[in-house]
Amino acid sequence: MKQITLKQIAEHLNISITTVSKALKDYPDVSPKTKALVKELAKTLNYKPNTFAVNLRTKESKTIGLIIPVIVHHFFSSVIKGIVSQAEKKGYLVIILQSNESYELEKKQIDLLMSQRVDGILISLANGTADFSHLKEVLSQDKPLVMFDKIAKIVKCSKVIIDDRKAAYLATQHLIDTGCKRIAHFRGALLPQNSIDRFLGYKKALLDNNFPYDPSLVYICECGDMSFEEGKKNAQQLLKDHNDVDGIFINTDLVAIGAMTEFNKQGVKIPEDISIVGFSNWFMSSVISPTLTTIDQPGYEMGKAAFKQLFKEIKQRKKSKPVVFKEIVLDTKLVKRESTKEMVV
Amino acid sequence: MKQITLKQIAEHLNISITTVSKALKDYPDVSPKTKALVKELAKTLNYKPNTFAVNLRTKESKTIGLIIPVIVHHFFSSVIKGIVSQAEKKGYLVIILQSNESYELEKKQIDLLMSQRVDGILISLANGTADFSHLKEVLSQDKPLVMFDKIAKIVKCSKVIIDDRKAAYLATQHLIDTGCKRIAHFRGALLPQNSIDRFLGYKKALLDNNFPYDPSLVYICECGDMSFEEGKKNAQQLLKDHNDVDGIFINTDLVAIGAMTEFNKQGVKIPEDISIVGFSNWFMSSVISPTLTTIDQPGYEMGKAAFKQLFKEIKQRKKSKPVVFKEIVLDTKLVKRESTKEMVV
DNA sequence: TAGGAAATCGAAAACGTTTTCGGTAAAATC
DNA sequence: GATTTTACCGAAAACGTTTTCGATTTCCTA
């Protein structure tokens, strides 16, 4: 029941290991006859090359690493699916790690993947990550790295993102177009680029429409993984602080759903009293009531694009060509549902 | 910028590779002085053992494979999280593959993992899997394999499951206890053991309460990944066929939510006209309206338990001890919410 | 001080593959 | 018939580690 090796095939056939190896890989300098013989025996013996040995020889593992902040998450699990399916097509396997929004863990995991000698790394940053030396070290070792969704602008590498600012602008403009006069924003954590850009989009839309920008209408929350609860809490606070708000642009669907739950409980009517726009288009958003107007964020496509770019860089590096970094920006669109009023024509 | 090897450290220090290796692994037969020297140099040079070489020597990769039917799925992504976090604690990495509910793919992926020589495999079967020879081959090669959630009873290996039959019984009993007189069942696909057991639990509860069992009230659907749509379709059909049904036990929350969406649209009141119990306790179920009564299925714990068992078997096999297969049954409980009426006391 | 015990080290084989390079035999060329 | 070309094969090194086993030195004890 031991695993078959080249040596055993060679001995069976009374030829050298070299020839067996070459036969299996269709080298031109082995006769069709022996090729056929070797291949047949390999098949009947169910020969599987020893990956460990191959890796050692070729210095590549056909494996990539993936680090994401959370796994149980509609958007991120879509990304995983995109990456895994694309990788499989190209003969790559993917190792998954979850940073839990912690910088410390993220750092350790990068280290782990580096000693595992994966061929490349895909990462979406933790909220807590403000220092990027661990990423820079990956790059300095010439290991392909591409960031997606939650990225660091300063780090010089390929990135796959959406135009968060534009999408947020769109969302806010939609609130304005449907008659909202005083618009709040739940922005979540402070650090992530996403969060910043969405906030900036919100602000710009206000100013472009001659709405005053009021910082007290922007709600921040550094509560880690508690998105749903965060929405509830922010909603409560908002009702206390500002009873004149009639529209909210919320960073993430899950937070939005938390807020809606609270509003429903308190008898605040959506969208009559308050309109809400979320972000990401979780499946859930289409089945709650009222259904949530939101920005569609293409997770699957993002995963696919991220892997494709990584794959390209792995190949470039292998041929020791200079790698060209790319910033890929995917399209988003507003999905109009029931949580916002109809357009005023 | 090349990777540091034992050889380089040895040359730096004018000692042998052997000693360097042993020093780093705290062998007793190297003096404290040289140990310190080696360790210090290793640290300053940032030495990382070459995993490929280690794997080749030790014949293990500290990596396990995980095959699941779908990734974008509340239950399964919880399982992934449980597995990954537990594995990381024990120094194991996990490779994820998605079978897409296809037997063919599942088979190929098992093959892939075997040639990758992972140390063990965790799997939840595809709906389409009726033949188990690919799994038996894994076991015959003495490679640890544990199945979870969607299992095959015939295959002799460790399993982590819930008592589906009991849980379904509980769910159906709850419908009866809250006054339902005619109870339907949406059972989804035919093949999976889950589906069978939940159906049996449903049936037994009926009979134990002297309710007639009516096969026409059991709705089957072989529509692959379309759970939500399946719920809608079944609901439509049910309204046409049986307008006297006042309770449904539904296989999966997502299907239940599809059904509820349809009932809401058609003005059927939940739970006044029809009570509904789902299965799995997706997060979503707690935020839709009405909130869904369901069976809590502990995904995270299941993942954790599955990895722990696999880890145990990997260790046993390493010591060439006989592996003892275990069937671990996790607790479930009914989560009472708004989609069912209050108990009749 | 001889003897063995304890402490410390290193040579070398092994893991299984890939690839370079040279060698031989057969076929083609003149 | 001598020479070149072509076709086919294999020896051997290399990838970087782990581990066995023997060798050497130092230390202790009688």
PDB file of C-alpha atoms in Angstrom, chain B residues 80-177:
ATOM      1  CA  ILE B  80     -14.815  26.712   7.856  1.00  0.00           C
ATOM      2  CA  LYS B  81     -14.135  29.218  10.568  1.00  0.00           C
ATOM      3  CA  GLY B  82     -14.235  26.508  13.216  1.00  0.00           C
ATOM      4  CA  ILE B  83     -11.860  24.309  11.289  1.00  0.00           C
ATOM      5  CA  VAL B  84      -9.392  26.997  10.308  1.00  0.00           C
ATOM      6  CA  SER B  85      -9.121  28.483  13.768  1.00  0.00           C
ATOM      7  CA  GLN B  86      -8.673  25.116  15.427  1.00  0.00           C
ATOM      8  CA  ALA B  87      -6.172  23.965  12.831  1.00  0.00           C
ATOM      9  CA  GLU B  88      -4.103  27.084  13.227  1.00  0.00           C
ATOM     10  CA  LYS B  89      -3.811  26.412  16.941  1.00  0.00           C
ATOM     11  CA  LYS B  90      -2.291  23.021  16.229  1.00  0.00           C
ATOM     12  CA  GLY B  91       0.010  24.330  13.535  1.00  0.00           C
ATOM     13  CA  TYR B  92      -1.999  23.024  10.634  1.00  0.00           C
ATOM     14  CA  LEU B  93      -2.959  24.828   7.476  1.00  0.00           C
ATOM     15  CA  VAL B  94      -6.136  24.117   5.592  1.00  0.00           C
ATOM     16  CA  ILE B  95      -6.730  23.940   1.876  1.00  0.00           C
ATOM     17  CA  ILE B  96     -10.282  24.677   0.816  1.00  0.00           C
ATOM     18  CA  LEU B  97     -12.127  23.180  -2.125  1.00  0.00           C
ATOM     19  CA  GLN B  98     -15.762  23.566  -3.116  1.00  0.00           C
ATOM     20  CA  SER B  99     -17.522  20.614  -4.672  1.00  0.00           C
ATOM     21  CA  ASN B 100     -20.456  22.642  -5.878  1.00  0.00           C
ATOM     22  CA  GLU B 101     -22.759  19.754  -4.965  1.00  0.00           C
ATOM     23  CA  SER B 102     -21.214  17.754  -7.808  1.00  0.00           C
ATOM     24  CA  TYR B 103     -20.041  14.196  -7.359  1.00  0.00           C
ATOM     25  CA  GLU B 104     -17.630  14.455 -10.273  1.00  0.00           C
ATOM     26  CA  LEU B 105     -15.919  17.509  -8.868  1.00  0.00           C
ATOM     27  CA  GLU B 106     -15.798  16.014  -5.419  1.00  0.00           C
ATOM     28  CA  LYS B 107     -14.032  12.969  -6.781  1.00  0.00           C
ATOM     29  CA  LYS B 108     -11.475  15.054  -8.639  1.00  0.00           C
ATOM     30  CA  GLN B 109     -10.837  17.132  -5.567  1.00  0.00           C
ATOM     31  CA  ILE B 110     -10.245  14.106  -3.395  1.00  0.00           C
ATOM     32  CA  ASP B 111      -7.722  13.030  -5.977  1.00  0.00           C
ATOM     33  CA  LEU B 112      -6.114  16.438  -5.947  1.00  0.00           C
ATOM     34  CA  LEU B 113      -5.767  16.417  -2.188  1.00  0.00           C
ATOM     35  CA  MET B 114      -4.345  12.926  -2.245  1.00  0.00           C
ATOM     36  CA  SER B 115      -1.636  13.825  -4.718  1.00  0.00           C
ATOM     37  CA  GLN B 116      -0.982  16.953  -2.728  1.00  0.00           C
ATOM     38  CA  ARG B 117      -0.375  14.518   0.123  1.00  0.00           C
ATOM     39  CA  VAL B 118      -2.293  16.426   2.742  1.00  0.00           C
ATOM     40  CA  ASP B 119      -2.123  14.853   6.180  1.00  0.00           C
ATOM     41  CA  GLY B 120      -5.859  14.356   6.365  1.00  0.00           C
ATOM     42  CA  ILE B 121      -9.163  15.241   4.769  1.00  0.00           C
ATOM     43  CA  LEU B 122     -12.346  16.803   6.095  1.00  0.00           C
ATOM     44  CA  ILE B 123     -15.412  16.488   3.934  1.00  0.00           C
ATOM     45  CA  SER B 124     -19.084  17.274   3.782  1.00  0.00           C
ATOM     46  CA  LEU B 125     -20.622  15.351   0.920  1.00  0.00           C
ATOM     47  CA  ALA B 126     -22.204  16.778  -2.203  1.00  0.00           C
ATOM     48  CA  ASN B 127     -25.895  16.146  -2.727  1.00  0.00           C
ATOM     49  CA  GLY B 128     -25.042  14.229  -5.853  1.00  0.00           C
ATOM     50  CA  THR B 129     -22.740  11.753  -4.160  1.00  0.00           C
ATOM     51  CA  ALA B 130     -24.165   8.234  -4.115  1.00  0.00           C
ATOM     52  CA  ASP B 131     -21.006   6.278  -4.804  1.00  0.00           C
ATOM     53  CA  PHE B 132     -18.333   6.269  -2.142  1.00  0.00           C
ATOM     54  CA  SER B 133     -15.395   4.506  -3.717  1.00  0.00           C
ATOM     55  CA  HIS B 134     -13.340   7.683  -3.789  1.00  0.00           C
ATOM     56  CA  LEU B 135     -13.715   7.973  -0.034  1.00  0.00           C
ATOM     57  CA  LYS B 136     -12.985   4.334   0.544  1.00  0.00           C
ATOM     58  CA  GLU B 137      -9.776   4.689  -1.398  1.00  0.00           C
ATOM     59  CA  VAL B 138      -8.658   7.483   0.866  1.00  0.00           C
ATOM     60  CA  LEU B 139      -9.283   5.269   3.854  1.00  0.00           C
ATOM     61  CA  SER B 140      -7.640   2.258   2.277  1.00  0.00           C
ATOM     62  CA  GLN B 141      -4.507   4.351   1.841  1.00  0.00           C
ATOM     63  CA  ASP B 142      -4.645   4.888   5.566  1.00  0.00           C
ATOM     64  CA  LYS B 143      -5.162   8.596   5.198  1.00  0.00           C
ATOM     65  CA  PRO B 144      -7.269  10.071   8.005  1.00  0.00           C
ATOM     66  CA  LEU B 145     -10.686  11.181   6.810  1.00  0.00           C
ATOM     67  CA  VAL B 146     -13.549  12.588   8.806  1.00  0.00           C
ATOM     68  CA  MET B 147     -16.940  13.479   7.444  1.00  0.00           C
ATOM     69  CA  PHE B 148     -19.237  16.084   8.917  1.00  0.00           C
ATOM     70  CA  ASP B 149     -22.831  17.159   8.507  1.00  0.00           C
ATOM     71  CA  LYS B 150     -23.479  15.568   5.140  1.00  0.00           C
ATOM     72  CA  ILE B 151     -22.167  12.095   5.666  1.00  0.00           C
ATOM     73  CA  ALA B 152     -22.461   8.584   4.289  1.00  0.00           C
ATOM     74  CA  LYS B 153     -23.524   6.094   6.900  1.00  0.00           C
ATOM     75  CA  ILE B 154     -21.970   3.144   5.113  1.00  0.00           C
ATOM     76  CA  VAL B 155     -18.466   4.524   5.020  1.00  0.00           C
ATOM     77  CA  LYS B 156     -16.412   3.404   7.977  1.00  0.00           C
ATOM     78  CA  CYS B 157     -14.734   6.497   9.330  1.00  0.00           C
ATOM     79  CA  SER B 158     -15.217   9.162  11.976  1.00  0.00           C
ATOM     80  CA  LYS B 159     -18.182  11.466  11.665  1.00  0.00           C
ATOM     81  CA  VAL B 160     -19.372  14.662  13.268  1.00  0.00           C
ATOM     82  CA  ILE B 161     -23.073  15.234  12.974  1.00  0.00           C
ATOM     83  CA  ILE B 162     -26.178  16.380  14.711  1.00  0.00           C
ATOM     84  CA  ASP B 163     -29.105  14.129  15.429  1.00  0.00           C
ATOM     85  CA  ASP B 164     -31.126  15.274  12.446  1.00  0.00           C
ATOM     86  CA  ARG B 165     -33.956  12.926  13.142  1.00  0.00           C
ATOM     87  CA  LYS B 166     -34.381  14.091  16.686  1.00  0.00           C
ATOM     88  CA  ALA B 167     -34.101  17.735  15.717  1.00  0.00           C
ATOM     89  CA  ALA B 168     -36.733  17.329  13.031  1.00  0.00           C
ATOM     90  CA  TYR B 169     -38.940  15.518  15.489  1.00  0.00           C
ATOM     91  CA  LEU B 170     -38.560  18.437  17.859  1.00  0.00           C
ATOM     92  CA  ALA B 171     -39.432  20.922  15.168  1.00  0.00           C
ATOM     93  CA  THR B 172     -42.507  19.032  14.088  1.00  0.00           C
ATOM     94  CA  GLN B 173     -43.601  18.472  17.661  1.00  0.00           C
ATOM     95  CA  HIS B 174     -43.349  22.208  18.206  1.00  0.00           C
ATOM     96  CA  LEU B 175     -45.728  22.795  15.321  1.00  0.00           C
ATOM     97  CA  ILE B 176     -48.136  20.300  16.809  1.00  0.00           C
ATOM     98  CA  ASP B 177     -47.825  21.774  20.279  1.00  0.00           C
TER      99      ASP B 177
END
